[in-house]
Amino acid sequence: MTARRASTAESSVGGAAGWQVVGLGAVASTMEEARRLAETGAVDRTVVRAVEQTGGRGRMGRRWSSPPGNVYMTAILRPDAPTARAAELSIVAAVALADAVAAFGGDVVLKWPNDVLLNGGKVAGVLLEAIAEGSALTAVLIGIGVNVASRPELPDRRTSRIEGAEADAVFEALVAALDARYRQWCREGLSGIRSAWLARGPAIGAPLTIYQGSERLEGRFAGMGTDGTLVLALADGATRRIASGEVVE
């Protein structure tokens, strides 16, 4: 489907100056549009927003339901950092997303690595993709979807939405929060953002089940590494650092 471009402008979105906002109508996915723009020279802190996605996707290749009324966006960031640090921006995005959701009220919890739960149900998620040339990081694409007007019914997990809010207000709050947390990461690294994630994450010692492909791991939450990896305490007393995987409820 051909994207219907609504607007492209540099603006102060939610108090976050200097962002290039590309507004679209119905697209397959904002991630695809953002990748195309990134590969043709889009600048740091460009954000692609769509009214609707016809082929939105989440983690593990799952389809992300994307009807009008919710927030669908992908931010293009060009940090001065090696490719090995790209995954840290997943944690940065999760904390920014939690900041934005919390501004509208309710109990906000983070689920590793970057799901946001509102009042016990998944309200938003993050999908991160890096564009690199060898060890040089060219761009990081951060796709975010937030349930506002509607929420999908899923067979394996609870979902929620931000009630009593408009998608425009949520988008502005999200861009402002992402701008603030990205600047913090650029100045200080992951340390302060890691602390903010832990403040909303599971309690130390909470039981966790994690799937890495077909491998099932069970243990207890033992914290987060300085690089954003999850630390899992196993039954035999050993600990294991998890760089990727899915925490199941």
Tab-separated table of N, CA and C in Angstrom, residues 56-222:
chain	number	residue	atom	x	y	z
A	56	GLY	N	1.404	-3.962	10.726
A	56	GLY	CA	2.209	-3.719	11.923
A	56	GLY	C	2.673	-5.021	12.550
A	57	ARG	N	3.831	-4.984	13.151
A	57	ARG	CA	4.359	-6.194	13.780
A	57	ARG	C	5.039	-5.841	15.093
A	58	GLY	N	5.041	-6.826	15.972
A	58	GLY	CA	5.696	-6.683	17.259
A	58	GLY	C	6.906	-7.596	17.336
A	59	ARG	N	7.326	-7.902	18.563
A	59	ARG	CA	8.469	-8.781	18.756
A	59	ARG	C	8.130	-10.197	18.305
A	60	MET	N	9.185	-10.952	17.956
A	60	MET	CA	9.061	-12.343	17.540
A	60	MET	C	8.206	-12.477	16.273
A	61	GLY	N	8.114	-11.396	15.483
A	61	GLY	CA	7.384	-11.436	14.233
A	61	GLY	C	5.872	-11.451	14.371
A	62	ARG	N	5.354	-11.203	15.572
A	62	ARG	CA	3.907	-11.234	15.769
A	62	ARG	C	3.243	-10.034	15.095
A	63	ARG	N	2.027	-10.242	14.650
A	63	ARG	CA	1.262	-9.155	14.067
A	63	ARG	C	0.800	-8.226	15.188
A	64	TRP	N	0.875	-6.923	14.936
A	64	TRP	CA	0.426	-5.928	15.910
A	64	TRP	C	-0.829	-5.269	15.351
A	65	SER	N	-1.949	-5.487	15.996
A	65	SER	CA	-3.208	-4.896	15.564
A	65	SER	C	-3.103	-3.377	15.587
A	66	SER	N	-3.448	-2.729	14.466
A	66	SER	CA	-3.165	-1.303	14.333
A	66	SER	C	-4.316	-0.499	13.742
A	67	PRO	N	-5.501	-0.509	14.362
A	67	PRO	CA	-6.607	0.302	13.853
A	67	PRO	C	-6.412	1.774	14.190
A	68	PRO	N	-7.133	2.669	13.525
A	68	PRO	CA	-7.025	4.099	13.844
A	68	PRO	C	-7.401	4.374	15.304
A	69	GLY	N	-6.811	5.445	15.839
A	69	GLY	CA	-7.136	5.873	17.198
A	69	GLY	C	-6.055	5.592	18.220
A	70	ASN	N	-5.080	4.750	17.853
A	70	ASN	CA	-3.949	4.469	18.734
A	70	ASN	C	-2.709	5.209	18.234
A	71	VAL	N	-1.592	5.040	18.914
A	71	VAL	CA	-0.345	5.679	18.507
A	71	VAL	C	0.551	4.641	17.831
A	72	TYR	N	0.984	4.949	16.612
A	72	TYR	CA	1.921	4.098	15.869
A	72	TYR	C	3.043	4.997	15.371
A	73	MET	N	4.259	4.742	15.800
A	73	MET	CA	5.375	5.608	15.425
A	73	MET	C	6.680	4.836	15.415
A	74	THR	N	7.617	5.334	14.621
A	74	THR	CA	8.986	4.828	14.650
A	74	THR	C	9.932	6.013	14.656
A	75	ALA	N	10.806	6.051	15.641
A	75	ALA	CA	11.806	7.111	15.749
A	75	ALA	C	13.103	6.654	15.084
A	76	ILE	N	13.719	7.569	14.356
A	76	ILE	CA	15.026	7.327	13.751
A	76	ILE	C	16.056	8.084	14.575
A	77	LEU	N	16.963	7.339	15.201
A	77	LEU	CA	18.028	7.940	15.998
A	77	LEU	C	19.369	7.599	15.369
A	78	ARG	N	20.293	8.533	15.449
A	78	ARG	CA	21.638	8.311	14.918
A	78	ARG	C	22.670	8.613	16.013
A	79	PRO	N	22.748	7.757	17.018
A	79	PRO	CA	23.670	8.019	18.132
A	79	PRO	C	25.122	7.821	17.724
A	80	ASP	N	25.988	8.561	18.374
A	80	ASP	CA	27.428	8.398	18.176
A	80	ASP	C	27.888	7.291	19.114
A	81	ALA	N	27.652	6.058	18.708
A	81	ALA	CA	27.925	4.903	19.572
A	81	ALA	C	28.206	3.686	18.696
A	82	PRO	N	28.955	2.720	19.229
A	82	PRO	CA	29.211	1.494	18.454
A	82	PRO	C	27.962	0.632	18.344
A	83	THR	N	27.951	-0.230	17.357
A	83	THR	CA	26.812	-1.115	17.130
A	83	THR	C	26.483	-1.948	18.360
A	84	ALA	N	27.501	-2.332	19.124
A	84	ALA	CA	27.293	-3.182	20.298
A	84	ALA	C	26.391	-2.529	21.338
A	85	ARG	N	26.259	-1.206	21.317
A	85	ARG	CA	25.434	-0.510	22.308
A	85	ARG	C	24.010	-0.250	21.825
A	86	ALA	N	23.689	-0.652	20.609
A	86	ALA	CA	22.365	-0.356	20.062
A	86	ALA	C	21.249	-0.920	20.928
A	87	ALA	N	21.447	-2.118	21.472
A	87	ALA	CA	20.397	-2.761	22.269
A	87	ALA	C	20.045	-1.970	23.519
A	88	GLU	N	20.956	-1.131	24.006
A	88	GLU	CA	20.650	-0.312	25.181
A	88	GLU	C	19.464	0.611	24.920
A	89	LEU	N	19.294	0.998	23.666
A	89	LEU	CA	18.211	1.922	23.347
A	89	LEU	C	16.840	1.272	23.491
A	90	SER	N	16.796	-0.041	23.535
A	90	SER	CA	15.536	-0.723	23.842
A	90	SER	C	15.097	-0.404	25.267
A	91	ILE	N	16.047	-0.387	26.190
A	91	ILE	CA	15.753	-0.041	27.581
A	91	ILE	C	15.413	1.443	27.696
A	92	VAL	N	16.151	2.275	26.967
A	92	VAL	CA	15.868	3.718	26.951
A	92	VAL	C	14.434	3.967	26.499
A	93	ALA	N	14.027	3.302	25.415
A	93	ALA	CA	12.677	3.491	24.881
A	93	ALA	C	11.620	3.002	25.853
A	94	ALA	N	11.883	1.884	26.522
A	94	ALA	CA	10.915	1.342	27.478
A	94	ALA	C	10.687	2.308	28.632
A	95	VAL	N	11.757	2.882	29.149
A	95	VAL	CA	11.629	3.822	30.268
A	95	VAL	C	10.896	5.084	29.820
A	96	ALA	N	11.231	5.588	28.623
A	96	ALA	CA	10.533	6.761	28.105
A	96	ALA	C	9.050	6.472	27.921
A	97	LEU	N	8.743	5.301	27.408
A	97	LEU	CA	7.350	4.910	27.200
A	97	LEU	C	6.606	4.819	28.530
A	98	ALA	N	7.254	4.247	29.527
A	98	ALA	CA	6.639	4.180	30.861
A	98	ALA	C	6.414	5.575	31.431
A	99	ASP	N	7.382	6.469	31.232
A	99	ASP	CA	7.223	7.861	31.681
A	99	ASP	C	5.970	8.475	31.064
A	100	ALA	N	5.809	8.289	29.759
A	100	ALA	CA	4.698	8.903	29.044
A	100	ALA	C	3.360	8.308	29.477
A	101	VAL	N	3.292	7.000	29.586
A	101	VAL	CA	2.045	6.339	29.983
A	101	VAL	C	1.648	6.762	31.397
A	102	ALA	N	2.622	6.828	32.291
A	102	ALA	CA	2.342	7.183	33.683
A	102	ALA	C	1.766	8.579	33.814
A	103	ALA	N	2.053	9.457	32.860
A	103	ALA	CA	1.535	10.823	32.915
A	103	ALA	C	0.013	10.865	32.810
A	104	PHE	N	-0.587	9.764	32.331
A	104	PHE	CA	-2.042	9.722	32.167
A	104	PHE	C	-2.724	8.926	33.283
A	105	GLY	N	-1.930	8.516	34.287
A	105	GLY	CA	-2.492	7.838	35.453
A	105	GLY	C	-2.470	6.334	35.329
A	106	GLY	N	-2.700	5.661	36.460
A	106	GLY	CA	-2.721	4.203	36.490
A	106	GLY	C	-1.410	3.612	36.977
A	107	ASP	N	-1.419	2.315	37.187
A	107	ASP	CA	-0.259	1.585	37.693
A	107	ASP	C	0.566	1.098	36.514
A	108	VAL	N	1.774	1.630	36.359
A	108	VAL	CA	2.630	1.326	35.216
A	108	VAL	C	3.798	0.449	35.652
A	109	VAL	N	3.961	-0.675	34.973
A	109	VAL	CA	5.006	-1.652	35.293
A	109	VAL	C	5.750	-2.005	34.013
A	110	LEU	N	7.058	-2.238	34.137
A	110	LEU	CA	7.867	-2.653	32.994
A	110	LEU	C	8.136	-4.152	33.048
A	111	LYS	N	8.028	-4.770	31.893
A	111	LYS	CA	8.312	-6.190	31.734
A	111	LYS	C	9.469	-6.311	30.759
A	112	TRP	N	10.522	-7.002	31.180
A	112	TRP	CA	11.738	-7.063	30.375
A	112	TRP	C	11.478	-7.684	29.015
A	113	PRO	N	12.097	-7.154	27.930
A	113	PRO	CA	12.979	-5.985	27.997
A	113	PRO	C	12.263	-4.647	27.844
A	114	ASN	N	11.114	-4.620	27.142
A	114	ASN	CA	10.551	-3.305	26.836
A	114	ASN	C	9.033	-3.263	26.721
A	115	ASP	N	8.342	-4.229	27.303
A	115	ASP	CA	6.879	-4.139	27.341
A	115	ASP	C	6.448	-3.237	28.491
A	116	VAL	N	5.371	-2.499	28.275
A	116	VAL	CA	4.824	-1.639	29.316
A	116	VAL	C	3.428	-2.138	29.670
A	117	LEU	N	3.214	-2.381	30.954
A	117	LEU	CA	1.919	-2.835	31.446
A	117	LEU	C	1.235	-1.689	32.184
A	118	LEU	N	-0.051	-1.519	31.919
A	118	LEU	CA	-0.865	-0.518	32.607
A	118	LEU	C	-2.003	-1.238	33.302
A	119	ASN	N	-2.046	-1.106	34.626
A	119	ASN	CA	-3.076	-1.776	35.429
A	119	ASN	C	-3.136	-3.279	35.129
A	120	GLY	N	-1.978	-3.867	34.939
A	120	GLY	CA	-1.875	-5.312	34.776
A	120	GLY	C	-1.982	-5.836	33.364
A	121	GLY	N	-2.254	-4.975	32.373
A	121	GLY	CA	-2.378	-5.419	30.987
A	121	GLY	C	-1.380	-4.701	30.095
A	122	LYS	N	-0.959	-5.366	29.024
A	122	LYS	CA	0.000	-4.746	28.114
A	122	LYS	C	-0.657	-3.592	27.386
A	123	VAL	N	-0.077	-2.408	27.518
A	123	VAL	CA	-0.619	-1.213	26.888
A	123	VAL	C	0.234	-0.768	25.715
A	124	ALA	N	1.494	-1.192	25.692
A	124	ALA	CA	2.408	-0.713	24.659
A	124	ALA	C	3.599	-1.643	24.556
A	125	GLY	N	4.275	-1.539	23.444
A	125	GLY	CA	5.482	-2.330	23.243
A	125	GLY	C	6.454	-1.601	22.339
A	126	VAL	N	7.670	-2.109	22.292
A	126	VAL	CA	8.757	-1.499	21.535
A	126	VAL	C	9.384	-2.551	20.635
A	127	LEU	N	9.696	-2.147	19.413
A	127	LEU	CA	10.442	-2.991	18.489
A	127	LEU	C	11.644	-2.198	18.016
A	128	LEU	N	12.835	-2.745	18.197
A	128	LEU	CA	14.058	-2.024	17.855
A	128	LEU	C	14.800	-2.741	16.736
A	129	GLU	N	15.265	-1.965	15.762
A	129	GLU	CA	16.091	-2.494	14.687
A	129	GLU	C	17.265	-1.548	14.471
A	130	ALA	N	18.443	-2.113	14.246
A	130	ALA	CA	19.640	-1.313	14.014
A	130	ALA	C	20.057	-1.414	12.551
A	131	ILE	N	20.562	-0.318	12.036
A	131	ILE	CA	21.167	-0.296	10.704
A	131	ILE	C	22.646	-0.017	10.917
A	132	ALA	N	23.491	-0.933	10.492
A	132	ALA	CA	24.918	-0.812	10.775
A	132	ALA	C	25.742	-1.157	9.546
A	133	GLU	N	26.934	-0.620	9.532
A	133	GLU	CA	27.942	-0.975	8.543
A	133	GLU	C	29.153	-1.470	9.316
A	134	GLY	N	29.242	-2.784	9.463
A	134	GLY	CA	30.292	-3.356	10.293
A	134	GLY	C	30.077	-2.969	11.731
A	135	SER	N	31.095	-2.413	12.359
A	135	SER	CA	30.975	-2.001	13.757
A	135	SER	C	30.418	-0.591	13.902
A	136	ALA	N	30.175	0.067	12.776
A	136	ALA	CA	29.667	1.441	12.810
A	136	ALA	C	28.145	1.435	12.791
A	137	LEU	N	27.548	2.084	13.765
A	137	LEU	CA	26.097	2.164	13.881
A	137	LEU	C	25.605	3.340	13.047
A	138	THR	N	24.834	3.032	12.010
A	138	THR	CA	24.323	4.072	11.119
A	138	THR	C	23.058	4.701	11.674
A	139	ALA	N	22.138	3.863	12.141
A	139	ALA	CA	20.880	4.368	12.694
A	139	ALA	C	20.237	3.292	13.554
A	140	VAL	N	19.407	3.737	14.472
A	140	VAL	CA	18.574	2.830	15.260
A	140	VAL	C	17.120	3.242	15.054
A	141	LEU	N	16.295	2.266	14.714
A	141	LEU	CA	14.871	2.508	14.507
A	141	LEU	C	14.113	1.966	15.716
A	142	ILE	N	13.320	2.808	16.353
A	142	ILE	CA	12.556	2.411	17.532
A	142	ILE	C	11.080	2.514	17.203
A	143	GLY	N	10.446	1.370	16.969
A	143	GLY	CA	9.028	1.330	16.690
A	143	GLY	C	8.229	1.192	17.973
A	144	ILE	N	7.201	1.994	18.125
A	144	ILE	CA	6.389	1.986	19.342
A	144	ILE	C	4.908	2.019	18.973
A	145	GLY	N	4.143	1.173	19.618
A	145	GLY	CA	2.695	1.204	19.488
A	145	GLY	C	2.068	1.325	20.868
A	146	VAL	N	1.070	2.189	20.996
A	146	VAL	CA	0.397	2.408	22.283
A	146	VAL	C	-1.112	2.297	22.082
A	147	ASN	N	-1.760	1.497	22.905
A	147	ASN	CA	-3.214	1.361	22.851
A	147	ASN	C	-3.866	2.561	23.535
A	148	VAL	N	-4.674	3.285	22.783
A	148	VAL	CA	-5.362	4.450	23.337
A	148	VAL	C	-6.878	4.316	23.135
A	149	ALA	N	-7.319	4.336	21.881
A	149	ALA	CA	-8.748	4.228	21.610
A	149	ALA	C	-9.243	2.794	21.720
A	150	SER	N	-8.361	1.842	21.451
A	150	SER	CA	-8.770	0.437	21.471
A	150	SER	C	-7.598	-0.429	21.891
A	151	ARG	N	-7.894	-1.667	22.244
A	151	ARG	CA	-6.864	-2.628	22.602
A	151	ARG	C	-7.216	-3.971	21.971
A	152	PRO	N	-6.202	-4.742	21.567
A	152	PRO	CA	-6.497	-6.042	20.976
A	152	PRO	C	-6.866	-7.063	22.046
A	153	GLU	N	-7.663	-8.030	21.672
A	153	GLU	CA	-7.950	-9.164	22.543
A	153	GLU	C	-6.972	-10.276	22.193
A	154	LEU	N	-6.141	-10.650	23.126
A	154	LEU	CA	-5.119	-11.662	22.886
A	154	LEU	C	-5.401	-12.907	23.724
A	155	PRO	N	-5.122	-14.093	23.175
A	155	PRO	CA	-5.438	-15.323	23.904
A	155	PRO	C	-4.487	-15.631	25.053
A	156	ASP	N	-3.278	-15.054	25.006
A	156	ASP	CA	-2.256	-15.466	25.959
A	156	ASP	C	-1.846	-14.389	26.948
A	157	ARG	N	-2.481	-13.212	26.901
A	157	ARG	CA	-2.090	-12.151	27.841
A	157	ARG	C	-3.178	-11.094	27.934
A	158	ARG	N	-3.174	-10.404	29.055
A	158	ARG	CA	-4.104	-9.289	29.242
A	158	ARG	C	-3.594	-8.069	28.489
A	159	THR	N	-4.519	-7.247	28.029
A	159	THR	CA	-4.155	-5.996	27.386
A	159	THR	C	-4.911	-4.856	28.057
A	160	SER	N	-4.434	-3.648	27.833
A	160	SER	CA	-5.095	-2.467	28.395
A	160	SER	C	-4.926	-1.311	27.421
A	161	ARG	N	-5.531	-0.188	27.756
A	161	ARG	CA	-5.382	1.015	26.944
A	161	ARG	C	-5.382	2.230	27.857
A	162	ILE	N	-4.904	3.346	27.336
A	162	ILE	CA	-4.934	4.597	28.086
A	162	ILE	C	-6.318	5.209	27.881
A	163	GLU	N	-7.124	5.162	28.897
A	163	GLU	CA	-8.490	5.656	28.780
A	163	GLU	C	-8.558	7.150	29.077
A	164	GLY	N	-9.510	7.809	28.437
A	164	GLY	CA	-9.727	9.230	28.687
A	164	GLY	C	-8.675	10.130	28.086
A	165	ALA	N	-7.939	9.632	27.076
A	165	ALA	CA	-6.892	10.430	26.444
A	165	ALA	C	-7.070	10.377	24.930
A	166	GLU	N	-6.482	11.344	24.251
A	166	GLU	CA	-6.466	11.367	22.796
A	166	GLU	C	-5.092	10.924	22.305
A	167	ALA	N	-5.065	10.290	21.137
A	167	ALA	CA	-3.807	9.785	20.597
A	167	ALA	C	-2.781	10.903	20.402
A	168	ASP	N	-3.230	12.098	19.994
A	168	ASP	CA	-2.288	13.205	19.790
A	168	ASP	C	-1.570	13.565	21.087
A	169	ALA	N	-2.318	13.599	22.184
A	169	ALA	CA	-1.712	13.945	23.477
A	169	ALA	C	-0.718	12.873	23.911
A	170	VAL	N	-1.052	11.615	23.689
A	170	VAL	CA	-0.147	10.524	24.055
A	170	VAL	C	1.110	10.583	23.187
A	171	PHE	N	0.951	10.845	21.901
A	171	PHE	CA	2.101	10.962	21.000
A	171	PHE	C	3.035	12.076	21.450
A	172	GLU	N	2.492	13.232	21.769
A	172	GLU	CA	3.332	14.355	22.201
A	172	GLU	C	4.068	14.030	23.497
A	173	ALA	N	3.378	13.412	24.437
A	173	ALA	CA	4.027	13.030	25.690
A	173	ALA	C	5.130	12.008	25.446
A	174	LEU	N	4.891	11.110	24.530
A	174	LEU	CA	5.871	10.065	24.239
A	174	LEU	C	7.121	10.629	23.579
A	175	VAL	N	6.951	11.516	22.610
A	175	VAL	CA	8.124	12.108	21.949
A	175	VAL	C	8.935	12.933	22.945
A	176	ALA	N	8.251	13.687	23.807
A	176	ALA	CA	8.963	14.481	24.817
A	176	ALA	C	9.735	13.585	25.776
A	177	ALA	N	9.130	12.478	26.203
A	177	ALA	CA	9.801	11.564	27.126
A	177	ALA	C	10.975	10.868	26.446
A	178	LEU	N	10.784	10.460	25.182
A	178	LEU	CA	11.871	9.808	24.451
A	178	LEU	C	13.030	10.772	24.235
A	179	ASP	N	12.715	12.020	23.932
A	179	ASP	CA	13.756	13.030	23.759
A	179	ASP	C	14.572	13.181	25.042
A	180	ALA	N	13.892	13.276	26.174
A	180	ALA	CA	14.577	13.462	27.454
A	180	ALA	C	15.445	12.261	27.815
A	181	ARG	N	14.919	11.056	27.646
A	181	ARG	CA	15.681	9.856	28.007
A	181	ARG	C	16.820	9.595	27.022
A	182	TYR	N	16.616	9.900	25.756
A	182	TYR	CA	17.690	9.742	24.762
A	182	TYR	C	18.837	10.699	25.067
A	183	ARG	N	18.500	11.935	25.394
A	183	ARG	CA	19.549	12.898	25.751
A	183	ARG	C	20.291	12.445	27.011
A	184	GLN	N	19.555	11.898	27.973
A	184	GLN	CA	20.185	11.393	29.192
A	184	GLN	C	21.162	10.263	28.857
A	185	TRP	N	20.743	9.356	27.994
A	185	TRP	CA	21.608	8.234	27.596
A	185	TRP	C	22.845	8.735	26.868
A	186	CYS	N	22.678	9.721	25.996
A	186	CYS	CA	23.824	10.272	25.265
A	186	CYS	C	24.833	10.920	26.212
A	187	ARG	N	24.333	11.542	27.293
A	187	ARG	CA	25.213	12.204	28.259
A	187	ARG	C	25.859	11.227	29.224
A	188	GLU	N	25.045	10.283	29.740
A	188	GLU	CA	25.448	9.503	30.906
A	188	GLU	C	25.572	8.006	30.663
A	189	GLY	N	25.162	7.540	29.506
A	189	GLY	CA	25.105	6.097	29.307
A	189	GLY	C	23.842	5.521	29.934
A	190	LEU	N	23.855	4.224	30.198
A	190	LEU	CA	22.638	3.529	30.624
A	190	LEU	C	22.382	3.600	32.134
A	191	SER	N	23.327	4.047	32.914
A	191	SER	CA	23.248	3.916	34.368
A	191	SER	C	21.943	4.454	34.971
A	192	GLY	N	21.657	5.744	34.758
A	192	GLY	CA	20.459	6.330	35.356
A	192	GLY	C	19.178	5.752	34.794
A	193	ILE	N	19.187	5.437	33.521
A	193	ILE	CA	18.004	4.856	32.882
A	193	ILE	C	17.783	3.437	33.385
A	194	ARG	N	18.860	2.715	33.599
A	194	ARG	CA	18.760	1.362	34.188
A	194	ARG	C	18.084	1.437	35.554
A	195	SER	N	18.448	2.419	36.355
A	195	SER	CA	17.828	2.578	37.676
A	195	SER	C	16.335	2.875	37.547
A	196	ALA	N	15.971	3.687	36.561
A	196	ALA	CA	14.558	4.008	36.343
A	196	ALA	C	13.792	2.770	35.894
A	197	TRP	N	14.423	1.930	35.071
A	197	TRP	CA	13.761	0.688	34.648
A	197	TRP	C	13.536	-0.219	35.857
A	198	LEU	N	14.558	-0.377	36.677
A	198	LEU	CA	14.446	-1.259	37.842
A	198	LEU	C	13.368	-0.782	38.810
A	199	ALA	N	13.153	0.520	38.888
A	199	ALA	CA	12.125	1.055	39.788
A	199	ALA	C	10.722	0.635	39.369
A	200	ARG	N	10.527	0.337	38.096
A	200	ARG	CA	9.221	-0.089	37.599
A	200	ARG	C	9.202	-1.568	37.200
A	201	GLY	N	10.335	-2.239	37.307
A	201	GLY	CA	10.430	-3.635	36.903
A	201	GLY	C	10.018	-4.590	38.013
A	202	PRO	N	10.226	-5.890	37.817
A	202	PRO	CA	9.845	-6.871	38.841
A	202	PRO	C	10.692	-6.726	40.092
A	203	ALA	N	10.158	-7.192	41.206
A	203	ALA	CA	10.915	-7.174	42.461
A	203	ALA	C	12.058	-8.183	42.386
A	204	ILE	N	13.163	-7.860	43.024
A	204	ILE	CA	14.258	-8.821	43.112
A	204	ILE	C	13.742	-10.097	43.787
A	205	GLY	N	13.999	-11.218	43.155
A	205	GLY	CA	13.531	-12.494	43.679
A	205	GLY	C	12.226	-12.973	43.084
A	206	ALA	N	11.586	-12.136	42.256
A	206	ALA	CA	10.328	-12.546	41.634
A	206	ALA	C	10.579	-13.704	40.671
A	207	PRO	N	9.708	-14.718	40.663
A	207	PRO	CA	9.895	-15.845	39.744
A	207	PRO	C	9.678	-15.417	38.294
A	208	LEU	N	10.523	-15.927	37.408
A	208	LEU	CA	10.420	-15.605	35.988
A	208	LEU	C	10.563	-16.876	35.155
A	209	THR	N	9.828	-16.914	34.057
A	209	THR	CA	10.007	-17.944	33.044
A	209	THR	C	10.339	-17.245	31.740
A	210	ILE	N	11.420	-17.680	31.116
A	210	ILE	CA	11.905	-17.029	29.904
A	210	ILE	C	12.089	-18.069	28.812
A	211	TYR	N	11.636	-17.729	27.629
A	211	TYR	CA	11.868	-18.568	26.460
A	211	TYR	C	12.920	-17.918	25.569
A	212	GLN	N	13.927	-18.707	25.214
A	212	GLN	CA	14.886	-18.314	24.194
A	212	GLN	C	14.753	-19.333	23.068
A	213	GLY	N	13.940	-18.985	22.097
A	213	GLY	CA	13.596	-19.980	21.090
A	213	GLY	C	12.803	-21.098	21.737
A	214	SER	N	13.277	-22.326	21.600
A	214	SER	CA	12.582	-23.470	22.201
A	214	SER	C	13.068	-23.759	23.623
A	215	GLU	N	14.102	-23.062	24.071
A	215	GLU	CA	14.646	-23.303	25.414
A	215	GLU	C	13.830	-22.553	26.462
A	216	ARG	N	13.432	-23.245	27.494
A	216	ARG	CA	12.667	-22.660	28.595
A	216	ARG	C	13.579	-22.533	29.803
A	217	LEU	N	13.646	-21.339	30.366
A	217	LEU	CA	14.461	-21.081	31.540
A	217	LEU	C	13.564	-20.629	32.684
A	218	GLU	N	13.778	-21.185	33.858
A	218	GLU	CA	13.027	-20.765	35.029
A	218	GLU	C	13.997	-20.337	36.122
A	219	GLY	N	13.643	-19.280	36.804
A	219	GLY	CA	14.501	-18.800	37.874
A	219	GLY	C	13.860	-17.616	38.558
A	220	ARG	N	14.690	-16.793	39.157
A	220	ARG	CA	14.195	-15.600	39.855
A	220	ARG	C	14.960	-14.374	39.375
A	221	PHE	N	14.239	-13.274	39.320
A	221	PHE	CA	14.841	-12.032	38.852
A	221	PHE	C	15.935	-11.588	39.810
A	222	ALA	N	17.132	-11.375	39.250
A	222	ALA	CA	18.274	-10.987	40.085
A	222	ALA	C	18.856	-9.643	39.660
